[in-house]
Amino acid sequence: MRLIIREDPDAASAYIAKYIIDRIKAFAPTPEHPFVLGLPTGSSPVKIYKILVEKYKAGEISFENVVTFNMDEYIGIPREHPESYHTFMYKHFFSHVNVHPRNIHILNGNAPDLEAECVAYEASIKAHGGIDLFLGGIGPDGHIAFNEPGSSLASRTRVKTLAYDTILANSRFFGNDLEKVPKMALTVGVQTVLEAREVVIIITGAHKALALQRCIEGGVNHMWTLSSLQLHPHPMIVVDEDATLELQVKTVKYFKSIEKVASSQGFEQILPSTVRTGPRKEPVEPVPEAKEEPSILSPQPVTSTLLAAPATEYPVRSHTPELVPDRMGSRITAY
Amino acid sequence: MPSAIAASPRDRITKFTNCRLVKGDVLVEQDLWVSSATGRIVRSQELFYGAKAVPDETIDLGGRIISPGLIDVQMNGAFGFNFSQIPEDPLTYEKTLRQVNKSLVQTGVTSYLPTITSERREVYHYALPFLGPSKGSQVAEHGAESLGAHVEGPFLSPTKNGVHKVQNLITAHSFADLEDCYGASNLNPTPDPLTGIPRAPQIKMLTAAPELGSMTALIPDLTARGIVYSMGHTEASYEEASLAVSHGCTMITHLFNAMRPLHHRNPGVFGVLGRAESLPRPYFGIIADGIHLHPTSVKIAFNAHPDGFILVTDAMHLVGLPDGVYAWTNGEQIVKRGAKLVLQGAEDTIAGSSITLVECVNNFLCWSGASIPQALRAVTATPAAMLGLQGVKGSLESDADADLCVFSEEVGEAGGTRLVVDQVWKFGTKVFDRLE
């Protein structure tokens, strides 16, 4: 885990923006070998987008060969709705830079078959060779994307019902009318995020201090879905001073010293050199293994998969089996 | 036949960036996409995600202002051409009109109401068919576009005639009198010969004195045909003006000029801008040329009803010509001295102006302390709304016609801001660039 602490949200955002730009540049993406970037919406990343746009306009970075995947989208509001995440991304980022619309992937909350949309999204990520860098933010309850507290840490892209807290919080964008707030969303799963080669999270503000504390100092817990990041081989969390309010002084000092020592020794806290510089090999088409669906007779512990992260393949999200009522009599051994 | 091979319309999407858009009373930093194929402002987000389209060209305006193209609802002529004067060779009328449209667009005026003063009926019958709305033919190269003719007279008060010839002034008692004067085909919607869909009449706006004959009672007949009734050149009292408003009058032609002045015991036409009555307040035209009105009068009118404030030029065909004596209709002479135009022999009578619309905007900016978007609204969104064209003209919202002006700001002589027309776009195609 890398925890980067900066004075204020501006400095934290600037750090991440610079980091993303450096990563894309080092990657030297080409049309055949694009950089795959996962993107969030919300208030915390707005400043990051602003800096990225500035740097693009200053000619310091091009997004021509960048493929993007967004985290989530509401279900049932029009794509051009002012609060849709399509609109957010267009307004804050896509309309200002040269990401080609062909390279943009955002879940379609109006798809006729939402389940199929989710499966296709996962397949599309896989077909692009996986996500190189997933940028994210969190909610005050530690949720990443729309993976609300209690979401499975092995979850994949799926339909998600929003927590009441989230609906309440979002009602301010919908004229304070709870009826108008979408109750469901499509979101990437925790596992989808963890599969990215790198995950970068921005957390700013005192109201998120408790979430940061739970996710770093607490154990892996599905009530704070970001805590799953502890299982990722290469996560980075960038925070401002306010967000560290709930952390132990020891924790803060430790992470600050890591950064200080690393820079004094002349190496930055970035990815291992092979990942950083080596041209990515041809993405290997994963051979779908015939995996048995976990059942009540042969349960499959989720942690076994989690601990093996980054796993390269996972079963496509299992559908809830149809309820087929049987006769009670059939369960009783006849004497 | 070479003419049969139509040049394929270039479906070109242009994106303006690093610019400030005039939206309402504020300048918004936002990109703008226009299409030369549809001639409209593009719903860019929809096109981006839906058709996965990117602009063919991106223009960095370096922080300059984009405004909707300017609209002049009262313009008697320009560049030596008088809409009310039938040339000796009548066949040249249409040809000259085309030239005027091409020149006019370079001043930032992308659409206008060509205005005919009080004339004999033959003039209306001859000229109006040329001056009607352009009926959806979106050709950027044609330049400024007529939104329909404005007939200022001849149903005017003989005592408030201004430079209109008193002999030509008449009184209407029935709609047939109007049809006789202007020609029925110019007043009524006519079915399109090809599609059969009714087309708007040639006349879009009619200025008349409401107190004369049955004019007030005829207002609903006009508005039912999509014609804006505007009161002007009138002796109307406050009560008569209010009655006209209650009958559907939605506009006042050059407020203060050619009407009774504001009197504290009878506020006259100006009184209908007060909020006392339960009537809607009409729009009103203001000539901000520094000659027709004192700057303070302009400011008072603006503050009385900012949402109805429309700047007009009332420009004569002498715009851009040197000082001297020029022929006026009916054999009279007009004297041009700088921007001032007076009738020869009656030199205290103002005979229209020779000012461009952007100069009116700059005057208003200088006098009133209004913001740039407020001043531009008076020549874009407000006249469009008055004509019932909100969202089509005078707007930078998606699906509006892509008629645009790019302005840069200069510091004027008095230290205030002056707008300079840098570029003009008509239906998504650039038709003027100051720097080229």
PDB file of N, CA and C in Angstrom, chain A residues 57 79-80 86-87 89-90 94-96 99-102 104 106, chain B residues 15 17-18 31 33 44-54:
ATOM      1  N   LYS A  57      -4.448  20.696 -22.837  1.00  0.00           N
ATOM      2  CA  LYS A  57      -4.491  21.927 -23.639  1.00  0.00           C
ATOM      3  C   LYS A  57      -3.107  22.560 -23.756  1.00  0.00           C
ATOM      4  N   ARG A  79     -29.494   9.261 -21.037  1.00  0.00           N
ATOM      5  CA  ARG A  79     -28.044   9.464 -21.144  1.00  0.00           C
ATOM      6  C   ARG A  79     -27.689  10.952 -21.057  1.00  0.00           C
ATOM      7  N   GLU A  80     -28.555  11.816 -21.608  1.00  0.00           N
ATOM      8  CA  GLU A  80     -28.232  13.251 -21.606  1.00  0.00           C
ATOM      9  C   GLU A  80     -28.765  13.956 -20.347  1.00  0.00           C
ATOM     10  N   HIS A  86     -22.695   9.880 -17.818  1.00  0.00           N
ATOM     11  CA  HIS A  86     -22.279  10.238 -19.171  1.00  0.00           C
ATOM     12  C   HIS A  86     -22.074  11.755 -19.262  1.00  0.00           C
ATOM     13  N   THR A  87     -23.062  12.480 -18.744  1.00  0.00           N
ATOM     14  CA  THR A  87     -22.985  13.940 -18.791  1.00  0.00           C
ATOM     15  C   THR A  87     -21.814  14.451 -17.965  1.00  0.00           C
ATOM     16  N   MET A  89     -19.012  12.980 -17.256  1.00  0.00           N
ATOM     17  CA  MET A  89     -17.737  12.717 -17.917  1.00  0.00           C
ATOM     18  C   MET A  89     -17.546  13.628 -19.120  1.00  0.00           C
ATOM     19  N   TYR A  90     -18.666  13.881 -19.845  1.00  0.00           N
ATOM     20  CA  TYR A  90     -18.573  14.749 -21.012  1.00  0.00           C
ATOM     21  C   TYR A  90     -18.191  16.164 -20.586  1.00  0.00           C
ATOM     22  N   PHE A  94     -14.319  14.473 -21.173  1.00  0.00           N
ATOM     23  CA  PHE A  94     -14.258  14.011 -22.562  1.00  0.00           C
ATOM     24  C   PHE A  94     -14.391  15.133 -23.585  1.00  0.00           C
ATOM     25  N   SER A  95     -15.223  16.150 -23.294  1.00  0.00           N
ATOM     26  CA  SER A  95     -15.419  17.195 -24.301  1.00  0.00           C
ATOM     27  C   SER A  95     -14.200  18.093 -24.424  1.00  0.00           C
ATOM     28  N   HIS A  96     -13.273  17.993 -23.487  1.00  0.00           N
ATOM     29  CA  HIS A  96     -12.130  18.905 -23.511  1.00  0.00           C
ATOM     30  C   HIS A  96     -10.844  18.265 -24.012  1.00  0.00           C
ATOM     31  N   VAL A  99      -9.794  12.141 -26.216  1.00  0.00           N
ATOM     32  CA  VAL A  99     -10.174  10.724 -26.142  1.00  0.00           C
ATOM     33  C   VAL A  99     -11.206  10.506 -27.232  1.00  0.00           C
ATOM     34  N   HIS A 100     -10.977   9.542 -28.104  1.00  0.00           N
ATOM     35  CA  HIS A 100     -11.962   9.312 -29.161  1.00  0.00           C
ATOM     36  C   HIS A 100     -13.171   8.597 -28.575  1.00  0.00           C
ATOM     37  N   PRO A 101     -14.391   9.027 -28.971  1.00  0.00           N
ATOM     38  CA  PRO A 101     -15.589   8.385 -28.408  1.00  0.00           C
ATOM     39  C   PRO A 101     -15.604   6.864 -28.621  1.00  0.00           C
ATOM     40  N   ARG A 102     -14.925   6.403 -29.650  1.00  0.00           N
ATOM     41  CA  ARG A 102     -14.832   4.955 -29.870  1.00  0.00           C
ATOM     42  C   ARG A 102     -14.131   4.262 -28.711  1.00  0.00           C
ATOM     43  N   ILE A 104     -14.225   5.128 -25.582  1.00  0.00           N
ATOM     44  CA  ILE A 104     -14.860   5.398 -24.291  1.00  0.00           C
ATOM     45  C   ILE A 104     -15.872   4.309 -23.984  1.00  0.00           C
ATOM     46  N   ILE A 106     -18.761   3.429 -21.158  1.00  0.00           N
ATOM     47  CA  ILE A 106     -19.539   3.737 -19.960  1.00  0.00           C
ATOM     48  C   ILE A 106     -20.732   2.803 -19.975  1.00  0.00           C
TER      49      ILE A 106
ATOM     50  N   LYS B  15     -16.074  22.876 -33.952  1.00  0.00           N
ATOM     51  CA  LYS B  15     -16.135  23.053 -32.505  1.00  0.00           C
ATOM     52  C   LYS B  15     -15.379  24.324 -32.142  1.00  0.00           C
ATOM     53  N   THR B  17     -13.735  26.380 -29.140  1.00  0.00           N
ATOM     54  CA  THR B  17     -13.295  26.139 -27.777  1.00  0.00           C
ATOM     55  C   THR B  17     -12.573  27.371 -27.265  1.00  0.00           C
ATOM     56  N   ASN B  18     -12.351  27.394 -25.944  1.00  0.00           N
ATOM     57  CA  ASN B  18     -11.699  28.545 -25.321  1.00  0.00           C
ATOM     58  C   ASN B  18     -12.463  29.825 -25.669  1.00  0.00           C
ATOM     59  N   ASP B  31     -17.741  25.050 -24.609  1.00  0.00           N
ATOM     60  CA  ASP B  31     -17.501  24.803 -26.028  1.00  0.00           C
ATOM     61  C   ASP B  31     -18.827  24.877 -26.775  1.00  0.00           C
ATOM     62  N   TRP B  33     -20.579  23.437 -30.516  1.00  0.00           N
ATOM     63  CA  TRP B  33     -20.454  22.661 -31.759  1.00  0.00           C
ATOM     64  C   TRP B  33     -21.531  23.113 -32.731  1.00  0.00           C
ATOM     65  N   SER B  44     -24.016  18.333 -28.765  1.00  0.00           N
ATOM     66  CA  SER B  44     -22.701  17.719 -28.928  1.00  0.00           C
ATOM     67  C   SER B  44     -22.575  16.427 -28.149  1.00  0.00           C
ATOM     68  N   GLN B  45     -23.121  16.398 -26.931  1.00  0.00           N
ATOM     69  CA  GLN B  45     -22.943  15.195 -26.123  1.00  0.00           C
ATOM     70  C   GLN B  45     -23.611  13.991 -26.766  1.00  0.00           C
ATOM     71  N   GLU B  46     -24.797  14.252 -27.339  1.00  0.00           N
ATOM     72  CA  GLU B  46     -25.536  13.170 -27.977  1.00  0.00           C
ATOM     73  C   GLU B  46     -24.766  12.636 -29.178  1.00  0.00           C
ATOM     74  N   LEU B  47     -24.210  13.562 -29.954  1.00  0.00           N
ATOM     75  CA  LEU B  47     -23.468  13.182 -31.143  1.00  0.00           C
ATOM     76  C   LEU B  47     -22.203  12.427 -30.757  1.00  0.00           C
ATOM     77  N   PHE B  48     -21.583  12.888 -29.686  1.00  0.00           N
ATOM     78  CA  PHE B  48     -20.323  12.318 -29.224  1.00  0.00           C
ATOM     79  C   PHE B  48     -20.515  10.869 -28.784  1.00  0.00           C
ATOM     80  N   TYR B  49     -21.478  10.653 -27.893  1.00  0.00           N
ATOM     81  CA  TYR B  49     -21.693   9.296 -27.398  1.00  0.00           C
ATOM     82  C   TYR B  49     -22.470   8.448 -28.403  1.00  0.00           C
ATOM     83  N   GLY B  50     -23.440   9.085 -29.082  1.00  0.00           N
ATOM     84  CA  GLY B  50     -24.330   8.323 -29.962  1.00  0.00           C
ATOM     85  C   GLY B  50     -23.656   7.940 -31.261  1.00  0.00           C
ATOM     86  N   ALA B  51     -23.265   8.962 -32.038  1.00  0.00           N
ATOM     87  CA  ALA B  51     -22.667   8.685 -33.346  1.00  0.00           C
ATOM     88  C   ALA B  51     -21.159   8.528 -33.249  1.00  0.00           C
ATOM     89  N   LYS B  52     -20.619   8.661 -32.056  1.00  0.00           N
ATOM     90  CA  LYS B  52     -19.180   8.597 -31.812  1.00  0.00           C
ATOM     91  C   LYS B  52     -18.432   9.536 -32.764  1.00  0.00           C
ATOM     92  N   ALA B  53     -18.994  10.740 -32.904  1.00  0.00           N
ATOM     93  CA  ALA B  53     -18.428  11.711 -33.835  1.00  0.00           C
ATOM     94  C   ALA B  53     -17.530  12.695 -33.105  1.00  0.00           C
ATOM     95  N   VAL B  54     -16.505  13.140 -33.801  1.00  0.00           N
ATOM     96  CA  VAL B  54     -15.635  14.193 -33.270  1.00  0.00           C
ATOM     97  C   VAL B  54     -15.648  15.340 -34.278  1.00  0.00           C
TER      98      VAL B  54
END
